mmCIF file of C-alpha atoms and ligand atoms in Angstrom:
data_model
loop_
_atom_site.group_PDB
_atom_site.id
_atom_site.type_symbol
_atom_site.label_atom_id
_atom_site.label_comp_id
_atom_site.label_asym_id
_atom_site.label_seq_id
_atom_site.Cartn_x
_atom_site.Cartn_y
_atom_site.Cartn_z
ATOM 1 C CA UNK X 149 -15.778 -19.044 21.121
ATOM 2 C CA UNK X 150 -13.084 -15.970 20.071
ATOM 3 C CA UNK X 151 -14.372 -14.278 17.060
ATOM 4 C CA UNK X 152 -11.500 -15.493 15.589
ATOM 5 C CA UNK X 153 -11.607 -18.951 16.485
ATOM 6 C CA UNK X 154 -14.907 -18.414 13.903
ATOM 7 C CA UNK X 155 -13.404 -16.562 11.004
ATOM 8 C CA UNK X 156 -11.264 -19.598 10.869
ATOM 9 C CA UNK X 157 -13.799 -22.380 11.192
ATOM 10 C CA UNK X 158 -15.517 -19.920 8.762
ATOM 11 C CA UNK X 159 -12.417 -19.677 5.963
ATOM 12 C CA UNK X 160 -9.945 -21.625 6.921
ATOM 13 C CA UNK X 161 -7.781 -23.810 4.833
ATOM 14 C CA UNK X 162 -5.931 -26.586 6.159
ATOM 15 C CA UNK X 163 -2.060 -26.028 4.943
ATOM 16 C CA UNK X 164 -3.260 -22.747 3.130
ATOM 17 C CA UNK X 165 -5.058 -19.489 5.193
ATOM 18 C CA UNK X 166 -4.971 -19.795 9.346
ATOM 19 C CA UNK X 167 -6.393 -17.243 11.842
ATOM 20 C CA UNK X 168 -4.071 -16.076 13.735
ATOM 21 C CA UNK X 169 -3.830 -13.924 16.653
ATOM 22 C CA UNK X 170 -0.836 -11.236 15.381
ATOM 23 C CA UNK X 171 1.253 -8.339 16.401
ATOM 24 C CA UNK X 172 -0.290 -5.968 19.404
ATOM 25 C CA UNK X 173 -3.496 -9.629 19.662
ATOM 26 C CA UNK X 174 -4.295 -8.392 15.739
ATOM 27 C CA UNK X 175 -5.749 -10.717 14.195
ATOM 28 C CA UNK X 176 -4.246 -11.716 10.559
ATOM 29 C CA UNK X 177 -4.647 -14.417 7.572
ATOM 30 C CA UNK X 178 -1.597 -16.611 7.929
ATOM 31 C CA UNK X 179 -1.209 -17.473 3.614
ATOM 32 C CA UNK X 180 0.753 -20.724 3.328
ATOM 33 C CA UNK X 181 1.348 -21.329 -0.507
ATOM 34 C CA UNK X 182 3.479 -23.649 -2.970
ATOM 35 C CA UNK X 183 4.359 -20.059 -4.470
ATOM 36 C CA UNK X 184 5.108 -17.373 -2.192
ATOM 37 C CA UNK X 185 3.939 -17.494 1.697
ATOM 38 C CA UNK X 186 1.800 -13.621 3.211
ATOM 39 C CA UNK X 187 0.294 -12.214 6.456
ATOM 40 C CA UNK X 188 -2.418 -10.854 5.956
ATOM 41 C CA UNK X 189 -3.665 -8.336 9.098
ATOM 42 C CA UNK X 190 -7.881 -7.195 9.008
ATOM 43 C CA UNK X 191 -6.594 -4.241 10.606
ATOM 44 C CA UNK X 192 -6.772 -1.665 7.511
ATOM 45 C CA UNK X 193 -7.059 -4.812 5.442
ATOM 46 C CA UNK X 194 -3.161 -4.810 6.174
ATOM 47 C CA UNK X 195 -0.383 -7.001 3.372
ATOM 48 C CA UNK X 196 2.491 -7.363 6.293
ATOM 49 C CA UNK X 197 4.855 -9.992 4.595
ATOM 50 C CA UNK X 198 5.091 -11.053 0.810
ATOM 51 C CA UNK X 199 7.614 -14.155 0.323
ATOM 52 C CA UNK X 200 8.205 -16.201 -2.694
ATOM 53 C CA UNK X 201 9.808 -19.583 -2.390
ATOM 54 C CA UNK X 202 12.778 -19.785 -3.128
ATOM 55 C CA UNK X 203 13.353 -15.529 -1.745
ATOM 56 C CA UNK X 204 13.766 -12.916 0.635
ATOM 57 C CA UNK X 205 10.594 -11.248 1.841
ATOM 58 C CA UNK X 206 9.676 -8.438 -0.462
ATOM 59 C CA UNK X 207 8.139 -6.526 2.432
ATOM 60 C CA UNK X 208 10.101 -3.722 4.960
ATOM 61 C CA UNK X 209 8.788 -3.779 7.417
ATOM 62 C CA UNK X 210 9.376 -1.132 10.739
ATOM 63 C CA UNK X 211 10.595 -3.348 13.577
ATOM 64 C CA UNK X 212 9.027 -0.352 15.885
ATOM 65 C CA UNK X 213 5.351 -0.263 14.687
ATOM 66 C CA UNK X 214 2.446 0.206 16.092
ATOM 67 C CA UNK X 215 -0.517 -2.187 16.123
ATOM 68 C CA UNK X 216 -3.769 -1.265 17.851
ATOM 69 C CA UNK X 217 -6.791 0.283 16.089
ATOM 70 C CA UNK X 218 -6.747 4.121 15.101
ATOM 71 C CA UNK X 219 -3.352 3.786 14.073
ATOM 72 C CA UNK X 220 -1.305 1.970 11.004
ATOM 73 C CA UNK X 221 0.866 -0.228 10.734
ATOM 74 C CA UNK X 222 4.089 0.923 9.713
ATOM 75 C CA UNK X 223 4.768 -0.264 6.261
ATOM 76 C CA UNK X 224 4.148 -3.265 4.061
ATOM 77 C CA UNK X 225 1.085 -2.771 2.175
ATOM 78 C CA UNK X 226 -1.488 -0.041 4.159
ATOM 79 C CA UNK X 227 -4.170 1.283 2.218
ATOM 80 C CA UNK X 228 -4.989 5.432 1.498
ATOM 81 C CA UNK X 229 -7.801 6.381 1.121
ATOM 82 C CA UNK X 230 -10.392 8.228 0.080
ATOM 83 C CA UNK X 231 -7.699 10.873 0.692
ATOM 84 C CA UNK X 232 -3.772 10.404 0.509
ATOM 85 C CA UNK X 233 -1.718 12.603 2.665
ATOM 86 C CA UNK X 234 -2.496 15.657 5.276
ATOM 87 C CA UNK X 235 -6.823 16.464 4.286
ATOM 88 C CA UNK X 236 -6.903 19.435 2.574
ATOM 89 C CA UNK X 237 -8.277 22.131 4.867
ATOM 90 C CA UNK X 238 -8.687 19.957 7.765
ATOM 91 C CA UNK X 239 -5.886 19.893 9.505
ATOM 92 C CA UNK X 240 -8.157 16.869 12.569
ATOM 93 C CA UNK X 241 -8.023 14.114 9.318
ATOM 94 C CA UNK X 242 -6.114 11.373 9.852
ATOM 95 C CA UNK X 243 -3.391 11.323 7.488
ATOM 96 C CA UNK X 244 -4.255 8.718 4.051
ATOM 97 C CA UNK X 245 -7.042 8.069 5.443
ATOM 98 C CA UNK X 246 -9.349 6.180 7.595
ATOM 99 C CA UNK X 247 -9.199 2.904 5.927
ATOM 100 C CA UNK X 248 -6.153 1.809 6.926
ATOM 101 C CA UNK X 249 -6.933 2.559 10.695
ATOM 102 C CA UNK X 250 -9.383 0.039 11.602
ATOM 103 C CA UNK X 251 -10.679 -3.724 10.494
ATOM 104 C CA UNK X 252 -11.888 -5.178 7.566
ATOM 105 C CA UNK X 253 -14.502 -8.233 7.397
ATOM 106 C CA UNK X 254 -13.702 -11.116 6.260
ATOM 107 C CA UNK X 255 -15.325 -11.474 2.540
ATOM 108 C CA UNK X 256 -13.410 -14.817 0.814
ATOM 109 C CA UNK X 257 -10.352 -16.960 1.049
ATOM 110 C CA UNK X 258 -9.544 -19.672 -2.083
ATOM 111 C CA UNK X 259 -7.281 -21.679 -3.316
ATOM 112 C CA UNK X 260 -5.545 -19.651 -6.520
ATOM 113 C CA UNK X 261 -3.486 -22.304 -8.585
ATOM 114 C CA UNK X 262 -0.329 -22.103 -7.163
ATOM 115 C CA UNK X 263 -1.371 -19.521 -4.526
ATOM 116 C CA UNK X 264 -4.236 -17.525 -2.426
ATOM 117 C CA UNK X 265 -6.559 -15.635 -3.547
ATOM 118 C CA UNK X 266 -8.349 -13.708 -0.273
ATOM 119 C CA UNK X 267 -11.320 -10.832 -0.631
ATOM 120 C CA UNK X 268 -11.678 -7.897 2.143
ATOM 121 C CA UNK X 269 -14.087 -5.558 3.093
ATOM 122 C CA UNK X 270 -15.197 -2.230 4.331
ATOM 123 C CA UNK X 271 -17.940 -0.043 3.469
ATOM 124 C CA UNK X 272 -18.799 3.617 4.396
ATOM 125 C CA UNK X 273 -21.238 4.003 7.582
ATOM 126 C CA UNK X 274 -22.214 6.863 10.006
ATOM 127 C CA UNK X 275 -19.218 7.288 11.719
ATOM 128 C CA UNK X 276 -17.533 7.678 8.309
ATOM 129 C CA UNK X 277 -19.688 9.790 6.689
ATOM 130 C CA UNK X 278 -19.162 11.645 9.933
ATOM 131 C CA UNK X 279 -15.548 12.956 8.037
ATOM 132 C CA UNK X 280 -16.615 11.685 4.163
ATOM 133 C CA UNK X 281 -19.966 11.858 3.014
ATOM 134 C CA UNK X 282 -20.061 9.388 0.126
ATOM 135 C CA UNK X 283 -22.225 5.978 0.094
ATOM 136 C CA UNK X 284 -19.748 4.045 -0.694
ATOM 137 C CA UNK X 285 -18.175 -0.313 -0.448
ATOM 138 C CA UNK X 286 -14.650 -1.297 -0.484
ATOM 139 C CA UNK X 287 -13.792 -4.526 -2.113
ATOM 140 C CA UNK X 288 -9.409 -5.623 -1.229
ATOM 141 C CA UNK X 289 -8.565 -8.819 -3.616
ATOM 142 C CA UNK X 290 -5.416 -10.202 -3.113
ATOM 143 C CA UNK X 291 -4.128 -12.711 -4.700
ATOM 144 C CA UNK X 292 -0.882 -14.107 -3.629
ATOM 145 C CA UNK X 293 1.260 -16.271 -5.796
ATOM 146 C CA UNK X 294 4.798 -15.971 -8.125
ATOM 147 C CA UNK X 295 3.251 -12.011 -8.189
ATOM 148 C CA UNK X 296 1.619 -10.426 -4.985
ATOM 149 C CA UNK X 297 -1.205 -9.147 -7.405
ATOM 150 C CA UNK X 298 -3.907 -5.922 -5.327
ATOM 151 C CA UNK X 299 -7.120 -4.388 -6.594
ATOM 152 C CA UNK X 300 -8.567 -2.195 -4.208
ATOM 153 C CA UNK X 301 -11.933 -1.588 -5.881
ATOM 154 C CA UNK X 302 -14.068 1.174 -5.256
ATOM 155 C CA UNK X 303 -17.921 1.167 -5.468
ATOM 156 C CA UNK X 304 -20.120 4.191 -5.289
ATOM 157 C CA UNK X 305 -23.483 3.270 -3.276
ATOM 158 C CA UNK X 306 -25.313 5.728 -3.245
ATOM 159 C CA UNK X 307 -27.301 8.646 -4.853
ATOM 160 C CA UNK X 308 -24.590 11.277 -6.212
ATOM 161 C CA UNK X 309 -21.042 11.102 -7.777
ATOM 162 C CA UNK X 310 -18.037 11.404 -5.393
ATOM 163 C CA UNK X 311 -14.547 12.413 -5.942
ATOM 164 C CA UNK X 312 -12.316 10.664 -3.848
ATOM 165 C CA UNK X 313 -8.086 9.870 -3.864
ATOM 166 C CA UNK X 314 -6.230 6.334 -2.859
ATOM 167 C CA UNK X 315 -2.936 4.319 -2.934
ATOM 168 C CA UNK X 316 -1.501 1.108 -2.229
ATOM 169 C CA UNK X 317 1.453 2.767 -0.434
ATOM 170 C CA UNK X 318 3.747 -0.333 -1.065
ATOM 171 C CA UNK X 319 7.070 -0.125 1.392
ATOM 172 C CA UNK X 320 9.803 -2.544 -0.649
ATOM 173 C CA UNK X 321 12.445 -3.836 1.601
ATOM 174 C CA UNK X 322 15.663 -3.715 -0.006
ATOM 175 C CA UNK X 323 20.029 -4.013 1.107
ATOM 176 C CA UNK X 324 20.588 -0.061 1.259
ATOM 177 C CA UNK X 325 18.309 2.392 -0.579
ATOM 178 C CA UNK X 326 21.797 4.459 -1.117
ATOM 179 C CA UNK X 327 22.252 1.569 -3.771
ATOM 180 C CA UNK X 328 19.307 1.578 -5.203
ATOM 181 C CA UNK X 329 17.427 2.656 -7.995
ATOM 182 C CA UNK X 330 14.048 3.377 -10.169
ATOM 183 C CA UNK X 331 13.171 2.694 -13.796
ATOM 184 C CA UNK X 332 9.682 4.100 -15.404
ATOM 185 C CA UNK X 333 10.157 7.579 -14.580
ATOM 186 C CA UNK X 334 12.129 9.325 -17.078
ATOM 187 C CA UNK X 335 10.374 12.476 -17.980
ATOM 188 C CA UNK X 336 7.498 12.031 -15.877
ATOM 189 C CA UNK X 337 5.807 15.453 -13.725
ATOM 190 C CA UNK X 338 5.927 15.248 -10.266
ATOM 191 C CA UNK X 339 5.512 17.890 -6.706
ATOM 192 C CA UNK X 340 8.468 17.775 -4.386
ATOM 193 C CA UNK X 341 7.312 17.589 -1.093
ATOM 194 C CA UNK X 342 10.601 17.364 0.560
ATOM 195 C CA UNK X 343 11.265 20.329 -1.953
ATOM 196 C CA UNK X 344 8.962 22.136 -1.081
ATOM 197 C CA UNK X 345 5.938 21.132 -2.650
ATOM 198 C CA UNK X 346 7.952 22.198 -6.372
ATOM 199 C CA UNK X 347 6.667 20.827 -9.798
ATOM 200 C CA UNK X 348 9.463 18.738 -10.997
ATOM 201 C CA UNK X 349 10.400 17.003 -13.907
ATOM 202 C CA UNK X 350 12.327 13.445 -14.029
ATOM 203 C CA UNK X 351 15.514 13.896 -16.224
ATOM 204 C CA UNK X 352 17.691 11.808 -14.544
ATOM 205 C CA UNK X 353 16.451 8.290 -16.763
ATOM 206 C CA UNK X 354 16.914 6.450 -12.861
ATOM 207 C CA UNK X 355 15.615 8.088 -9.987
ATOM 208 C CA UNK X 356 18.404 7.275 -6.530
ATOM 209 C CA UNK X 357 18.197 7.618 -2.768
ATOM 210 C CA UNK X 358 20.953 9.711 -1.362
ATOM 211 C CA UNK X 359 18.481 12.458 0.090
ATOM 212 C CA UNK X 360 14.771 12.160 1.501
ATOM 213 C CA UNK X 361 12.877 11.765 -1.769
ATOM 214 C CA UNK X 362 9.402 12.638 -2.024
ATOM 215 C CA UNK X 363 8.054 12.196 -5.475
ATOM 216 C CA UNK X 364 4.349 12.541 -6.296
ATOM 217 C CA UNK X 365 5.285 11.314 -9.894
ATOM 218 C CA UNK X 366 1.459 12.305 -11.682
ATOM 219 C CA UNK X 367 -0.494 11.212 -14.915
ATOM 220 C CA UNK X 368 2.003 8.028 -15.472
ATOM 221 C CA UNK X 369 0.905 4.667 -15.718
ATOM 222 C CA UNK X 370 4.017 3.000 -16.181
ATOM 223 C CA UNK X 371 5.974 0.353 -14.959
ATOM 224 C CA UNK X 372 8.587 0.521 -12.646
ATOM 225 C CA UNK X 373 11.534 -0.606 -12.105
ATOM 226 C CA UNK X 374 13.837 -1.509 -8.270
ATOM 227 C CA UNK X 375 16.834 -2.438 -8.824
ATOM 228 C CA UNK X 376 18.139 -4.216 -5.713
ATOM 229 C CA UNK X 377 22.411 -4.911 -6.343
ATOM 230 C CA UNK X 378 23.107 -6.123 -2.794
ATOM 231 C CA UNK X 379 19.869 -8.585 -2.915
ATOM 232 C CA UNK X 380 20.653 -9.307 -5.893
ATOM 233 C CA UNK X 381 16.633 -9.194 -7.576
ATOM 234 C CA UNK X 382 14.522 -6.533 -9.144
ATOM 235 C CA UNK X 383 11.183 -5.811 -8.376
ATOM 236 C CA UNK X 384 9.016 -4.908 -10.728
ATOM 237 C CA UNK X 385 5.600 -2.338 -10.260
ATOM 238 C CA UNK X 386 3.389 -2.710 -12.536
ATOM 239 C CA UNK X 387 -0.927 -1.228 -12.887
ATOM 240 C CA UNK X 388 -3.868 -0.248 -13.627
ATOM 241 C CA UNK X 389 -5.995 2.721 -13.394
ATOM 242 C CA UNK X 390 -3.387 4.223 -11.304
ATOM 243 C CA UNK X 391 -2.520 7.486 -12.127
ATOM 244 C CA UNK X 392 0.449 8.704 -9.532
ATOM 245 C CA UNK X 393 3.412 7.656 -8.435
ATOM 246 C CA UNK X 394 4.988 8.104 -5.334
ATOM 247 C CA UNK X 395 8.792 7.800 -4.259
ATOM 248 C CA UNK X 396 9.372 7.474 -0.907
ATOM 249 C CA UNK X 397 11.997 7.034 1.596
ATOM 250 C CA UNK X 398 12.582 9.414 4.567
ATOM 251 C CA UNK X 399 16.029 9.225 4.840
ATOM 252 C CA UNK X 400 17.986 10.465 8.174
ATOM 253 C CA UNK X 401 16.642 13.644 9.827
ATOM 254 C CA UNK X 402 12.487 12.729 8.708
ATOM 255 C CA UNK X 403 13.237 8.963 10.093
ATOM 256 C CA UNK X 404 14.446 10.337 13.733
ATOM 257 C CA UNK X 405 11.273 12.089 13.461
ATOM 258 C CA UNK X 406 8.832 9.019 13.041
ATOM 259 C CA UNK X 407 8.064 7.398 16.923
ATOM 260 C CA UNK X 408 7.045 3.950 14.561
ATOM 261 C CA UNK X 409 10.013 3.489 12.329
ATOM 262 C CA UNK X 410 13.802 3.074 13.303
ATOM 263 C CA UNK X 411 16.408 5.775 13.502
ATOM 264 C CA UNK X 412 18.506 4.226 10.662
ATOM 265 C CA UNK X 413 15.219 1.690 9.011
ATOM 266 C CA UNK X 414 15.836 4.424 5.899
ATOM 267 C CA UNK X 415 18.144 2.552 4.880
ATOM 268 C CA UNK X 416 16.427 -0.701 4.443
ATOM 269 C CA UNK X 417 13.541 0.652 2.899
ATOM 270 C CA UNK X 418 11.863 2.183 0.004
ATOM 271 C CA UNK X 419 8.313 3.341 -1.439
ATOM 272 C CA UNK X 420 7.360 2.857 -4.790
ATOM 273 C CA UNK X 421 3.397 3.180 -4.463
ATOM 274 C CA UNK X 422 0.438 2.839 -6.903
ATOM 275 C CA UNK X 423 -1.951 5.799 -6.368
ATOM 276 C CA UNK X 424 -4.177 8.683 -7.354
ATOM 277 C CA UNK X 425 -3.984 11.458 -6.047
ATOM 278 C CA UNK X 426 -4.242 15.431 -6.109
ATOM 279 C CA UNK X 427 -5.405 16.484 -10.333
ATOM 280 C CA UNK X 428 -5.378 12.290 -10.332
ATOM 281 C CA UNK X 429 -7.591 11.900 -8.354
ATOM 282 C CA UNK X 430 -11.006 9.861 -8.981
ATOM 283 C CA UNK X 431 -14.422 10.982 -9.882
ATOM 284 C CA UNK X 432 -16.767 8.283 -8.964
ATOM 285 C CA UNK X 433 -20.471 8.262 -10.782
ATOM 286 C CA UNK X 434 -23.006 6.621 -8.548
ATOM 287 C CA UNK X 435 -23.479 2.989 -8.681
ATOM 288 C CA UNK X 436 -20.382 2.892 -10.528
ATOM 289 C CA UNK X 437 -17.553 0.714 -9.699
ATOM 290 C CA UNK X 438 -12.946 1.381 -10.202
ATOM 291 C CA UNK X 439 -11.333 -0.600 -9.791
ATOM 292 C CA UNK X 440 -7.374 0.781 -8.963
ATOM 293 C CA UNK X 441 -4.640 -2.427 -10.071
ATOM 294 C CA UNK X 442 -0.818 -2.892 -8.123
ATOM 295 C CA UNK X 443 0.914 -6.228 -9.710
ATOM 296 C CA UNK X 444 4.811 -6.589 -7.714
ATOM 297 C CA UNK X 445 7.568 -9.747 -8.992
ATOM 298 C CA UNK X 446 10.473 -9.824 -7.324
ATOM 299 C CA UNK X 447 13.334 -11.452 -9.199
ATOM 300 C CA UNK X 448 15.980 -12.793 -8.303
ATOM 301 C CA UNK X 449 19.607 -11.583 -10.799
HETATM 302 O O1 TA6 W 1491 3.630 8.851 0.253
HETATM 303 C C1 TA6 W 1491 4.708 9.731 0.932
HETATM 304 C C2 TA6 W 1491 4.282 9.570 2.620
HETATM 305 O O2 TA6 W 1491 3.260 10.926 1.832
HETATM 306 C C3 TA6 W 1491 5.267 11.107 3.022
HETATM 307 O O3 TA6 W 1491 4.869 12.808 2.854
HETATM 308 C C4 TA6 W 1491 5.112 9.999 4.580
HETATM 309 O O4 TA6 W 1491 4.644 10.753 5.293
HETATM 310 C C5 TA6 W 1491 4.340 9.052 4.303
HETATM 311 O O5 TA6 W 1491 4.312 9.191 3.171
HETATM 312 C C6 TA6 W 1491 4.653 8.382 5.432
HETATM 313 O O6 TA6 W 1491 2.393 8.332 5.619
HETATM 314 P P1 TA6 W 1491 2.189 7.713 7.815
HETATM 315 O O7 TA6 W 1491 1.198 9.040 7.335
HETATM 316 O O8 TA6 W 1491 2.450 6.787 6.933
HETATM 317 O O9 TA6 W 1491 3.548 8.551 8.077
#
């Protein structure tokens, strides 16, 4: 019996949750529910598709994405942990940490109202401790329904406090990134990564994409609202226990320099990321847990 068949036998639910070979032969869970459909790869616990009933898909996936161990999937909701972006002082460390590069375990799959809930797990081991010297257990709670409700739980299973950064690095599918607006971050300070790491304040009420935008908004718990006139919908991103929000679009040049991203795909996506980064890093005492949550809802106009 293959690993996939073992998973199907143990966790599969007829008419709701099916294990299948996804892109690159990677195992994934196909969720088909009255409220929404979704796809979750065990590689990186990566939500790659979320489509509420009667709507188009909410998440962007690159047609050029790689699907193999050791490489991140491009699009959907990558999980960044235990650091965000490049690791300070370690140029060889993988961008955004290592948990999006490896396989997660399945803990449970259940029907939940008109949708489904999935819990995936990732534990520290000798290999992770080589680069991040801490004992931890992650549990990723994925609730697929009228909303996409994601909670990343980090538990310190060691004897001493450790600090970490984390992000649910969500890629939203949009009709044309030049025509969308993002509301919710007015008067918030941010680090402008595409402008020499300048520290600035968001003065305009609405964020628009008219160049490369790579902004790390600090000390904000605000709900963001993405208006997409082209697709005729509003997407809201509510969050809990997250003090950083990142907004990113690579624009033309950066898109052309990304091997796993189509040169023209920058017009079809924008990232609004639920995070804790830099001064908002989390300091987690031994035995304690932290739960960062993003709740995503798409509402047609
Ligand atoms: O969240 C924005 C960002 O940090 C950008 O600087 C860009 O690097 C993006 O993440 C994608 O990172 P990745 O390692 O997935 O290519």
